[in-house]
Amino acid sequence: MQLAKTTTRAVSFTLLGTLLLALSACKKPETQSQTQPIVSPGPVVVEPLKQERLELPPLFRDIEKRTFQFFWDTSNERNGLTPDRYPSRPFASIASVGFALTAYPIGIERGWVSRTQAVDRTLTTLKFLRDLPAGPQASGKGSYKGFYYHFLDMQKGERYDSWVELSSVDTGLLMMGVLFAQSYYDRDDAREKEIREIADTLYKRVDWQWLQQNKPLISMGWFPESGFIKHDWMGYNEAMLLYVLALGSPSHPVEPEAWTVWTRTYNDVWGVYQGEEFLAFGPLFGHQYSHVWIDFRGIQDDYMRERGIDYFENSRRAAYAQRAYAIANPMKWKDYGPELWGLTASDGPQQTLQEYRGEQRQFRHYSARGAGLRENFDDGTIAPTAAIASLPFAPEIVIPTTLSMHERYGEYIYSSYGFLDSFNPSFNYDIPLKTGRLVPNQGWVSSDYIGIDQGPILTMISNYRNEFVWNVMKRNAYIRTGLERAGFKGGWLAPVQDAGKGKDGGKDANKAEDAKPAAKPDGPIDPATARALGEAESRAGRTPPKPASKQPD
């Protein structure tokens, strides 16, 4: 497959380094090491948890509104398909559609669109997906076995080109949006009832078992021309959401063994990086996508129960590790520091080798970027989504970073739909660019917005404000079933009679603020306390962040 056709979806890094390189047919960017982890093991000192919840400065409302408008304005009103990127919008992304379906209710709650408008758009989208031609043929079809092609023609909804795969994880991102719509539109209204019914139909169509060519794992996808992609989804990465969906399916469920085998590779990426002990994955999207819809606070599977933390705390540590990496800045990229960090899958200037600070450096166009125990590629390109979508995990470092990016670079990177996808202050080479533009004395700036990067920005700001997406998704029985079959327990998954005194009294099992451990206890501890303790432990040795603005929204 031609490298020129690299798409805007980054596949997870796995233990098999050659896996990603071999997956060019799937058009997901490969990675290779270009940074060295700085391991700082040492004793953990528990410091008191901060009780104060940081207020979001007014800028965040503006970011939300502009990012919402990306989905509302650029989606095709006639069929509901959302472009992979804009303004260069050659094809739709089914993952972007999943984020769009989640964005519309946020717009309702924030007063940016009426419920009637959002219902209209959502019904249009779901009906189009339901009626899209399906089959094993190489062209003229948009789906097969309930899975959708990664990229679709914006008008017809057919497979965009021969290099586009039937994607399991992108179908998963779509289905998260579909189930979110099913749970949100809950009124006794004919059209909202139809939304729920079509959502049910779409989810039940997905034949997860069909992609289990190497049971119990799930393949990354399928091509009509060559068959199943040989590589399966193995931990740890964004495919957590895929396995939860597959386990919760009422029609084609995978067995719980799938989650057990999925987590069996975790120990290879658990370790200490940049002073943080956590389950590592270089690009931050792997720590964010599943958390967009699922509230992992206080719930644990067997693996996290053994570690004494949860996946939420794990993602918090990942954000801090990336910030620490930027502060250390081993490659001496321009402007890296405590308020400029964030590596994920994003646009970049060009696939090229250039001299930087006396040595040859590799730069890329669209690629996964990250810093971690295994997956390391960094060419100086910063993606705002990496930091901003980490807001619920670590607001005390994300808020100052977001304000700083806007203040220092906003003239070049902040526009109609919020932050452009990425920028690179270190890239000032007068060569033909794959995308974007050079700003004199400021470096390279992306010219596009990318749907799968815009989506986490909007949804995670919403989750930080009032847990909106999380709370809606908690009502979805399929998601609950998937989590329970994966072995998750505690927190909001606990039976009602065991979950505390309810909203009017007692402690909320999902809030770390209620637990104030002074030291790590001996023996088993409950999930909420474990998370609170882990949060306190992971703060040890960190650079104190700049105080965030306390201006009301």
Coordinates of C-alpha atoms in Angstrom, one line a residue:
M1 CA 0.0 0.0 0.0
Q2 CA 1.1 3.5 -0.7
L3 CA 2.5 5.5 2.2
A4 CA 0.9 8.6 0.7
K5 CA -2.5 7.2 1.6
T6 CA -1.7 7.0 5.4
T7 CA -5.0 7.7 7.1
T8 CA -5.9 9.5 10.3
R9 CA -6.3 6.6 12.6
A10 CA -3.5 5.4 14.7
V11 CA -3.5 1.7 15.6
S12 CA -2.3 0.7 19.1
F13 CA 1.3 -0.2 19.7
T14 CA 1.6 -3.8 20.7
L15 CA 4.4 -6.0 22.0
L16 CA 5.1 -7.1 18.4
G17 CA 7.0 -4.1 17.0
T18 CA 6.7 -5.5 13.5
L19 CA 2.9 -5.7 13.8
L20 CA 2.4 -2.1 13.1
L21 CA 4.9 -2.0 10.2
A22 CA 3.2 -5.0 8.6
L23 CA -0.2 -3.3 9.0
S24 CA 0.3 -0.7 6.3
A25 CA -2.7 -2.3 4.5
C26 CA -4.8 -1.1 7.4
K27 CA -3.4 2.4 6.9
K28 CA -2.5 2.9 10.5
P29 CA 0.8 4.7 11.2
E30 CA 3.8 2.8 12.4
T31 CA 6.0 3.8 15.2
Q32 CA 9.7 3.3 16.0
S33 CA 11.8 4.4 18.9
Q34 CA 13.2 7.9 18.8
T35 CA 13.2 8.6 22.5
Q36 CA 14.7 6.9 25.5
P37 CA 12.7 6.3 28.6
I38 CA 14.0 7.9 31.8
V39 CA 13.3 5.5 34.5
S40 CA 13.3 6.9 38.0
P41 CA 12.4 4.2 40.5
G42 CA 12.3 5.1 44.2
P43 CA 10.3 5.1 47.3
V44 CA 6.8 6.5 47.1
V45 CA 5.8 9.2 49.6
V46 CA 2.1 9.7 50.1
E47 CA 1.0 13.3 50.2
P48 CA -2.4 14.5 51.2
L49 CA -5.1 14.6 48.4
K50 CA -6.2 18.0 47.3
Q51 CA -9.8 18.6 48.2
E52 CA -10.5 21.6 45.9
R53 CA -12.0 21.1 42.5
L54 CA -10.5 23.4 40.0
E55 CA -12.9 25.7 38.1
L56 CA -12.7 25.8 34.4
P57 CA -11.6 29.2 33.0
P58 CA -13.9 30.8 30.3
L59 CA -11.6 29.6 27.6
F60 CA -12.9 26.1 28.0
R61 CA -16.5 27.0 27.2
D62 CA -15.2 28.6 24.0
I63 CA -13.2 25.4 23.2
E64 CA -16.3 23.3 23.8
K65 CA -18.6 25.4 21.7
R66 CA -16.2 25.6 18.7
T67 CA -15.4 21.9 18.9
F68 CA -19.1 21.0 19.0
Q69 CA -19.6 23.2 15.9
F70 CA -17.0 21.1 14.1
F71 CA -19.3 18.1 14.3
W72 CA -22.5 20.0 13.7
D73 CA -21.3 22.0 10.8
T74 CA -19.1 19.5 8.9
S75 CA -21.3 16.4 9.1
N76 CA -23.4 15.7 6.0
E77 CA -26.9 16.8 6.8
R78 CA -28.4 14.3 4.3
N79 CA -26.8 11.1 5.7
G80 CA -25.2 12.1 9.0
L81 CA -21.7 11.1 8.0
T82 CA -18.8 13.0 9.6
P83 CA -15.6 13.8 7.8
D84 CA -12.4 12.2 8.9
R85 CA -10.8 15.7 8.7
Y86 CA -11.7 19.2 7.7
P87 CA -11.3 21.3 5.6
S88 CA -9.6 18.7 3.4
R89 CA -12.5 16.3 3.7
P90 CA -12.2 13.5 1.1
F91 CA -14.0 10.8 3.1
A92 CA -16.0 10.1 6.2
S93 CA -14.7 8.3 9.3
I94 CA -17.0 5.9 11.1
A95 CA -15.1 6.7 14.3
S96 CA -15.8 10.4 13.8
V97 CA -19.5 9.5 13.4
G98 CA -19.4 7.8 16.8
F99 CA -18.0 11.0 18.4
A100 CA -20.5 13.1 16.5
L101 CA -23.4 11.0 17.9
T102 CA -22.0 11.7 21.3
A103 CA -21.5 15.4 20.6
Y104 CA -25.1 16.2 19.7
P105 CA -26.5 15.5 23.2
I106 CA -23.7 17.7 24.6
G107 CA -25.0 20.4 22.4
I108 CA -28.5 19.9 23.7
E109 CA -27.4 20.1 27.3
R110 CA -25.2 23.2 26.7
G111 CA -28.0 25.0 24.7
W112 CA -26.3 25.0 21.4
V113 CA -28.9 23.0 19.5
S114 CA -32.4 22.1 20.3
R115 CA -33.4 18.5 21.2
T116 CA -35.5 18.4 18.0
Q117 CA -32.6 19.3 15.9
A118 CA -30.3 16.7 17.5
V119 CA -33.0 14.0 17.2
D120 CA -33.4 14.8 13.5
R121 CA -29.6 14.6 12.9
T122 CA -29.3 11.4 15.0
L123 CA -32.1 9.6 13.3
T124 CA -30.8 10.6 9.9
T125 CA -27.4 9.1 10.8
L126 CA -28.7 5.9 12.3
K127 CA -31.2 5.2 9.5
F128 CA -28.4 5.7 6.9
L129 CA -26.1 3.3 8.8
R130 CA -28.9 0.8 9.1
D131 CA -29.8 0.9 5.4
L132 CA -26.3 1.1 4.0
P133 CA -25.6 -1.7 1.5
A134 CA -23.7 -4.6 3.2
G135 CA -21.9 -7.6 1.8
P136 CA -18.5 -9.2 1.1
Q137 CA -18.0 -7.4 -2.2
A138 CA -14.9 -5.2 -2.6
S139 CA -16.9 -2.2 -3.8
G140 CA -20.3 -0.7 -3.5
K141 CA -20.7 -1.7 0.1
G142 CA -20.3 0.1 3.4
S143 CA -20.4 -2.7 5.9
Y144 CA -20.3 -6.5 6.4
K145 CA -21.1 -8.7 9.3
G146 CA -22.2 -5.6 11.3
F147 CA -18.7 -4.0 11.0
Y148 CA -18.2 -0.8 9.0
Y149 CA -15.4 0.2 6.7
H150 CA -13.0 2.6 8.4
F151 CA -13.5 5.2 5.8
L152 CA -16.7 5.8 3.7
D153 CA -17.6 8.0 0.8
M154 CA -19.1 11.2 2.3
Q155 CA -22.1 11.0 -0.1
K156 CA -22.8 7.4 -0.9
G157 CA -21.5 5.8 2.3
E158 CA -19.6 3.1 0.4
R159 CA -16.1 1.9 1.1
Y160 CA -13.9 4.8 0.1
D161 CA -11.1 2.9 -1.6
S162 CA -9.3 -0.5 -1.9
W163 CA -6.9 0.3 0.9
V164 CA -9.7 0.8 3.4
E165 CA -10.3 -2.1 5.8
L166 CA -13.4 -3.3 7.6
S167 CA -12.3 -2.0 11.0
S168 CA -13.0 -3.6 14.3
V169 CA -11.9 -0.8 16.6
D170 CA -13.3 2.0 14.5
T171 CA -16.6 0.1 14.5
G172 CA -16.2 0.0 18.2
L173 CA -15.9 3.8 18.4
L174 CA -19.0 4.1 16.2
M175 CA -20.9 1.7 18.4
M176 CA -20.0 3.6 21.5
G177 CA -21.7 6.7 20.0
V178 CA -24.7 4.5 18.9
L179 CA -25.2 3.1 22.4
F180 CA -24.7 6.6 23.9
A181 CA -27.6 7.8 21.7
Q182 CA -29.7 4.9 22.7
S183 CA -29.3 5.7 26.4
Y184 CA -29.6 9.5 26.1
Y185 CA -32.8 9.7 24.0
D186 CA -35.1 8.1 26.5
R187 CA -38.3 10.0 26.2
D188 CA -41.7 8.5 25.4
D189 CA -41.6 10.0 21.9
A190 CA -42.0 8.1 18.6
R191 CA -38.8 9.4 17.1
E192 CA -36.7 8.9 20.3
K193 CA -38.1 5.4 20.5
E194 CA -37.0 4.8 16.9
I195 CA -33.5 6.0 17.8
R196 CA -33.4 3.4 20.6
E197 CA -34.7 0.6 18.3
I198 CA -32.3 1.3 15.4
A199 CA -29.3 1.6 17.9
D200 CA -30.3 -1.8 19.2
T201 CA -30.4 -3.2 15.7
L202 CA -27.0 -1.8 14.7
Y203 CA -25.3 -3.1 17.8
K204 CA -26.8 -6.6 17.6
R205 CA -25.7 -6.9 14.0
V206 CA -22.0 -6.7 14.9
D207 CA -20.7 -10.3 14.7
W208 CA -17.7 -10.1 17.1
Q209 CA -17.2 -13.9 16.9
W210 CA -16.6 -13.7 13.2
L211 CA -13.4 -11.7 13.8
Q212 CA -12.1 -14.2 16.3
Q213 CA -9.8 -16.0 14.0
N214 CA -7.4 -16.6 16.8
K215 CA -9.8 -17.2 19.7
P216 CA -10.3 -15.7 22.1
L217 CA -8.7 -12.5 20.7
I218 CA -10.4 -10.3 18.1
S219 CA -8.7 -9.4 14.8
M220 CA -8.0 -5.8 13.8
G221 CA -10.1 -6.2 10.7
W222 CA -10.7 -7.7 7.3
F223 CA -10.2 -6.9 3.6
P224 CA -12.4 -8.3 0.9
E225 CA -9.3 -8.8 -1.3
S226 CA -7.1 -10.6 1.3
G227 CA -9.3 -11.7 4.2
F228 CA -8.7 -11.3 7.9
I229 CA -5.9 -9.1 9.2
K230 CA -3.5 -11.5 10.9
H231 CA -2.9 -9.3 13.9
D232 CA -5.2 -9.3 16.9
W233 CA -6.0 -6.7 19.5
M234 CA -3.7 -7.3 22.5
G235 CA -3.3 -5.1 25.5
Y236 CA -2.8 -2.4 26.6
N237 CA -4.4 0.1 24.3
E238 CA -7.7 1.7 23.2
A239 CA -9.2 -1.6 22.3
M240 CA -10.5 -1.9 25.9
L241 CA -13.7 -0.4 24.6
L242 CA -13.8 -3.0 21.8
Y243 CA -13.7 -5.9 24.2
V244 CA -16.3 -4.4 26.5
L245 CA -18.6 -4.1 23.5
A246 CA -17.9 -7.6 22.4
L247 CA -18.5 -9.0 25.8
G248 CA -21.7 -7.2 26.3
S249 CA -23.3 -8.2 23.0
P250 CA -26.7 -9.9 23.3
S251 CA -26.3 -11.5 19.9
H252 CA -22.7 -12.4 19.1
P253 CA -20.8 -12.2 22.4
V254 CA -17.2 -13.3 22.9
E255 CA -16.4 -15.3 26.0
P256 CA -14.9 -13.7 29.2
E257 CA -11.7 -15.5 28.4
A258 CA -11.1 -12.8 25.7
W259 CA -10.5 -10.2 28.5
T260 CA -8.3 -12.6 30.4
V261 CA -6.1 -13.2 27.4
W262 CA -6.2 -9.5 26.4
T263 CA -4.8 -8.5 29.8
R264 CA -2.2 -11.3 29.9
T265 CA 0.3 -9.2 28.0
Y266 CA -0.1 -6.3 30.4
N267 CA 2.9 -7.1 32.5
D268 CA 5.2 -6.4 29.6
V269 CA 4.2 -2.8 29.7
W270 CA 3.8 -2.2 33.4
G271 CA 6.7 -0.4 34.9
V272 CA 8.2 2.9 36.0
Y273 CA 8.6 5.6 33.4
Q274 CA 9.4 9.2 34.2
G275 CA 8.9 8.5 37.9
E276 CA 5.4 7.1 37.4
E277 CA 4.5 3.4 37.9
F278 CA 1.7 2.5 35.5
L279 CA 0.5 0.4 32.6
A280 CA 2.2 2.3 29.8
F281 CA 1.1 3.1 26.3
G282 CA 3.0 5.9 24.5
P283 CA 0.4 8.0 22.7
L284 CA -2.2 9.4 25.0
F285 CA -5.2 8.4 22.8
G286 CA -4.8 4.9 24.2
H287 CA -5.4 6.2 27.7
Q288 CA -8.4 8.4 26.6
Y289 CA -10.7 6.7 24.1
S290 CA -12.3 4.1 26.3
H291 CA -12.6 6.7 29.1
V292 CA -14.7 9.0 26.9
W293 CA -17.7 6.8 27.5
I294 CA -16.8 4.6 30.4
D295 CA -16.3 5.9 33.9
F296 CA -13.4 3.7 35.2
R297 CA -13.2 5.5 38.5
G298 CA -13.5 3.0 41.4
I299 CA -14.2 -0.1 39.2
Q300 CA -11.5 -2.7 38.7
D301 CA -10.9 -5.9 36.8
D302 CA -8.6 -8.6 38.3
Y303 CA -5.5 -7.0 36.9
M304 CA -6.1 -3.6 38.4
R305 CA -7.3 -5.1 41.7
E306 CA -3.8 -6.7 42.0
R307 CA -2.2 -3.3 41.4
G308 CA -4.3 -1.4 43.8
I309 CA -5.4 1.2 41.3
D310 CA -7.9 1.6 38.5
Y311 CA -7.7 2.5 34.8
F312 CA -8.6 6.1 35.6
E313 CA -5.6 6.5 37.9
N314 CA -3.5 4.7 35.3
S315 CA -4.4 7.3 32.7
R316 CA -3.7 10.0 35.3
R317 CA -0.2 8.7 35.7
A318 CA 0.3 8.5 31.9
A319 CA -0.5 12.2 31.6
Y320 CA 1.9 13.1 34.3
A321 CA 4.6 10.9 32.7
Q322 CA 4.2 12.7 29.4
R323 CA 4.5 16.1 31.1
A324 CA 7.6 14.9 33.0
Y325 CA 9.1 13.7 29.6
A326 CA 8.4 17.2 28.1
I327 CA 10.2 18.8 31.1
A328 CA 13.2 16.5 30.7
N329 CA 13.1 17.1 27.0
P330 CA 15.9 14.6 26.1
M331 CA 15.7 15.5 22.4
K332 CA 15.8 19.3 23.1
W333 CA 12.7 20.2 21.1
K334 CA 11.8 23.8 21.1
D335 CA 9.4 25.1 23.8
Y336 CA 8.8 21.7 25.5
G337 CA 8.2 22.1 29.2
P338 CA 5.6 21.9 32.1
E339 CA 3.1 23.9 30.0
L340 CA 3.8 22.5 26.6
W341 CA 3.4 18.7 26.3
G342 CA 1.1 16.2 24.6
L343 CA 2.0 13.3 22.2
T344 CA -0.6 11.2 20.5
A345 CA -1.6 10.2 17.0
S346 CA -1.8 13.4 15.0
D347 CA -0.9 15.3 11.9
G348 CA 2.7 16.3 11.3
P349 CA 4.6 18.3 8.7
Q350 CA 6.2 15.8 6.4
Q351 CA 8.0 12.4 6.2
T352 CA 11.5 13.6 6.0
L353 CA 15.0 13.6 7.5
Q354 CA 16.4 16.9 8.5
E355 CA 19.3 18.2 10.6
Y356 CA 18.3 19.5 14.0
R357 CA 20.8 20.7 16.6
G358 CA 23.7 19.0 14.7
E359 CA 22.1 15.6 14.1
Q360 CA 19.7 13.9 11.7
R361 CA 16.1 13.8 13.0
Q362 CA 13.2 12.0 11.5
F363 CA 9.9 13.9 11.1
R364 CA 6.6 12.4 10.0
H365 CA 3.3 13.5 8.6
Y366 CA 0.3 11.7 10.2
S367 CA 1.7 9.3 12.7
A368 CA 1.3 8.0 16.2
R369 CA 3.6 9.9 18.6
G370 CA 4.3 8.9 22.2
A371 CA 6.8 8.4 25.0
G372 CA 6.7 5.4 27.2
L373 CA 8.3 2.1 28.2
R374 CA 8.0 0.6 24.7
E375 CA 6.5 3.0 22.2
N376 CA 8.6 6.0 21.6
F377 CA 8.4 8.4 18.7
D378 CA 8.7 12.1 19.1
D379 CA 9.5 14.6 16.3
G380 CA 8.6 17.8 18.2
T381 CA 4.9 17.7 17.1
I382 CA 2.4 18.6 19.9
A383 CA -1.3 17.8 19.6
P384 CA -3.6 19.9 21.8
T385 CA -6.0 17.0 22.1
A386 CA -3.4 14.9 24.0
A387 CA -3.4 17.3 26.9
I388 CA -6.9 18.7 26.8
A389 CA -8.6 15.2 26.6
S390 CA -6.6 14.3 29.8
L391 CA -8.5 17.0 31.7
P392 CA -10.6 14.6 33.9
F393 CA -7.4 12.8 34.9
A394 CA -5.2 15.7 35.8
P395 CA -6.9 19.1 35.7
E396 CA -4.2 20.8 37.7
I397 CA -1.7 20.3 34.9
V398 CA -4.1 20.3 31.9
I399 CA -5.7 23.6 32.7
P400 CA -2.5 25.6 32.8
T401 CA -1.2 23.8 29.7
T402 CA -4.4 24.6 27.7
L403 CA -4.3 28.3 28.8
S404 CA -0.6 28.5 27.9
M405 CA -1.0 26.9 24.4
H406 CA -3.8 29.3 23.7
E407 CA -1.9 32.4 25.0
R408 CA 1.4 31.5 23.3
Y409 CA 0.3 30.0 20.0
G410 CA -3.4 30.8 19.7
E411 CA -3.0 33.3 16.9
Y412 CA -1.7 30.4 14.7
I413 CA -3.4 27.2 16.1
Y414 CA -6.8 28.4 17.4
S415 CA -9.5 29.1 14.8
S416 CA -13.2 28.5 13.9
Y417 CA -13.4 25.0 15.4
G418 CA -11.0 25.4 18.3
F419 CA -7.5 24.1 18.3
L420 CA -6.1 22.9 15.0
D421 CA -4.9 19.3 15.1
S422 CA -1.2 19.9 15.9
F423 CA 1.8 22.1 15.6
N424 CA 5.6 21.8 15.7
P425 CA 7.6 24.8 16.9
S426 CA 10.9 23.0 16.0
F427 CA 10.1 22.5 12.3
N428 CA 11.3 25.4 10.2
Y429 CA 12.5 23.7 7.1
D430 CA 11.6 25.2 3.7
I431 CA 10.6 21.9 2.0
P432 CA 7.3 20.8 0.4
L433 CA 4.8 19.9 3.2
K434 CA 2.4 17.0 3.3
T435 CA -0.1 19.3 5.1
G436 CA -0.2 22.5 7.0
R437 CA 1.9 25.6 6.7
L438 CA 5.1 27.2 8.1
V439 CA 4.6 30.3 10.2
P440 CA 7.8 32.5 10.2
N441 CA 9.7 32.0 13.5
Q442 CA 6.9 29.9 14.9
G443 CA 7.4 26.5 13.1
W444 CA 4.8 24.3 11.4
V445 CA 1.0 24.4 12.1
S446 CA -1.6 21.9 10.9
S447 CA -4.2 23.1 8.5
D448 CA -6.9 20.5 9.5
Y449 CA -9.2 19.5 12.3
I450 CA -9.4 15.7 12.7
G451 CA -12.6 14.2 14.0
I452 CA -11.1 11.5 16.3
D453 CA -9.0 14.2 18.0
Q454 CA -11.8 16.8 18.2
G455 CA -14.1 14.2 19.8
P456 CA -12.1 13.5 22.9
I457 CA -11.6 17.3 23.5
L458 CA -15.3 17.9 23.6
T459 CA -16.4 14.8 25.5
M460 CA -13.7 14.9 28.2
I461 CA -14.4 18.6 29.0
S462 CA -18.0 17.5 29.4
N463 CA -17.0 14.7 31.7
Y464 CA -14.9 17.0 33.8
R465 CA -17.7 19.5 34.1
N466 CA -20.5 17.2 35.3
E467 CA -19.7 13.6 34.3
F468 CA -22.3 13.9 31.6
V469 CA -21.2 11.3 29.0
W470 CA -20.2 8.9 31.8
N471 CA -23.5 9.2 33.6
V472 CA -25.5 8.6 30.5
M473 CA -23.5 5.6 29.5
K474 CA -23.9 4.1 33.0
R475 CA -27.6 3.6 32.1
N476 CA -26.7 1.3 29.2
A477 CA -27.3 -2.3 30.1
Y478 CA -25.0 -3.6 27.4
I479 CA -22.0 -1.6 28.7
R480 CA -22.7 -2.8 32.2
T481 CA -22.9 -6.4 31.0
G482 CA -19.6 -6.1 29.1
L483 CA -17.8 -4.7 32.1
E484 CA -19.2 -7.3 34.4
R485 CA -18.3 -10.2 32.1
A486 CA -14.7 -8.7 31.9
G487 CA -14.6 -9.0 35.7
F488 CA -15.0 -5.4 36.7
K489 CA -16.5 -4.9 40.2
G490 CA -17.0 -2.1 42.7
G491 CA -17.9 1.6 42.4
W492 CA -20.9 2.3 40.3
L493 CA -21.1 -1.3 39.2
A494 CA -22.0 -2.4 42.7
P495 CA -25.6 -3.5 43.3
V496 CA -27.8 -0.6 44.4
Q497 CA -28.2 -2.0 48.0
D498 CA -24.4 -2.1 48.3
A499 CA -23.5 1.1 46.7
G500 CA -23.8 3.4 49.7
K501 CA -26.6 5.7 50.8
G502 CA -27.3 7.2 47.4
K503 CA -27.0 10.8 46.1
D504 CA -28.7 12.3 49.1
G505 CA -26.4 10.9 51.8
G506 CA -23.3 8.9 52.4
K507 CA -20.1 8.8 50.3
D508 CA -20.0 8.6 46.5
A509 CA -17.9 5.5 45.8
N510 CA -16.7 7.2 42.6
K511 CA -15.1 10.2 44.3
A512 CA -11.5 9.9 45.5
E513 CA -12.0 13.0 47.6
D514 CA -13.9 10.9 50.2
A515 CA -10.8 8.7 50.9
K516 CA -7.8 10.2 52.7
P517 CA -5.3 7.5 53.2
A518 CA -2.2 8.4 55.1
A519 CA -0.2 5.4 54.2
K520 CA -0.7 2.3 52.1
P521 CA -2.7 -0.3 54.1
D522 CA -1.9 -3.9 54.4
G523 CA -4.2 -6.4 52.7
P524 CA -7.1 -5.8 50.3
I525 CA -8.7 -2.4 50.1
D526 CA -11.8 -1.2 48.4
P527 CA -11.6 0.2 44.8
A528 CA -12.3 3.8 45.7
T529 CA -9.7 3.9 48.5
A530 CA -7.3 2.1 46.2
R531 CA -7.7 4.7 43.6
A532 CA -7.4 7.6 46.1
L533 CA -4.2 6.0 47.5
G534 CA -2.8 5.5 44.0
E535 CA -3.6 9.1 43.1
A536 CA -1.7 10.3 46.1
E537 CA 1.2 8.0 45.5
S538 CA 1.6 9.1 41.9
R539 CA 2.0 12.7 42.9
A540 CA 5.2 12.0 44.8
G541 CA 8.1 13.7 43.3
R542 CA 6.1 15.7 40.7
T543 CA 6.9 19.3 39.8
P544 CA 4.2 21.4 41.4
P545 CA 2.0 22.8 38.6
K546 CA 1.3 26.4 38.1
P547 CA -1.9 27.4 39.9
A548 CA -4.9 27.3 37.5
S549 CA -7.2 30.2 37.0
K550 CA -10.2 30.2 39.3
Q551 CA -12.4 32.3 37.1
P552 CA -16.0 31.0 36.9
D553 CA -17.3 29.7 33.6

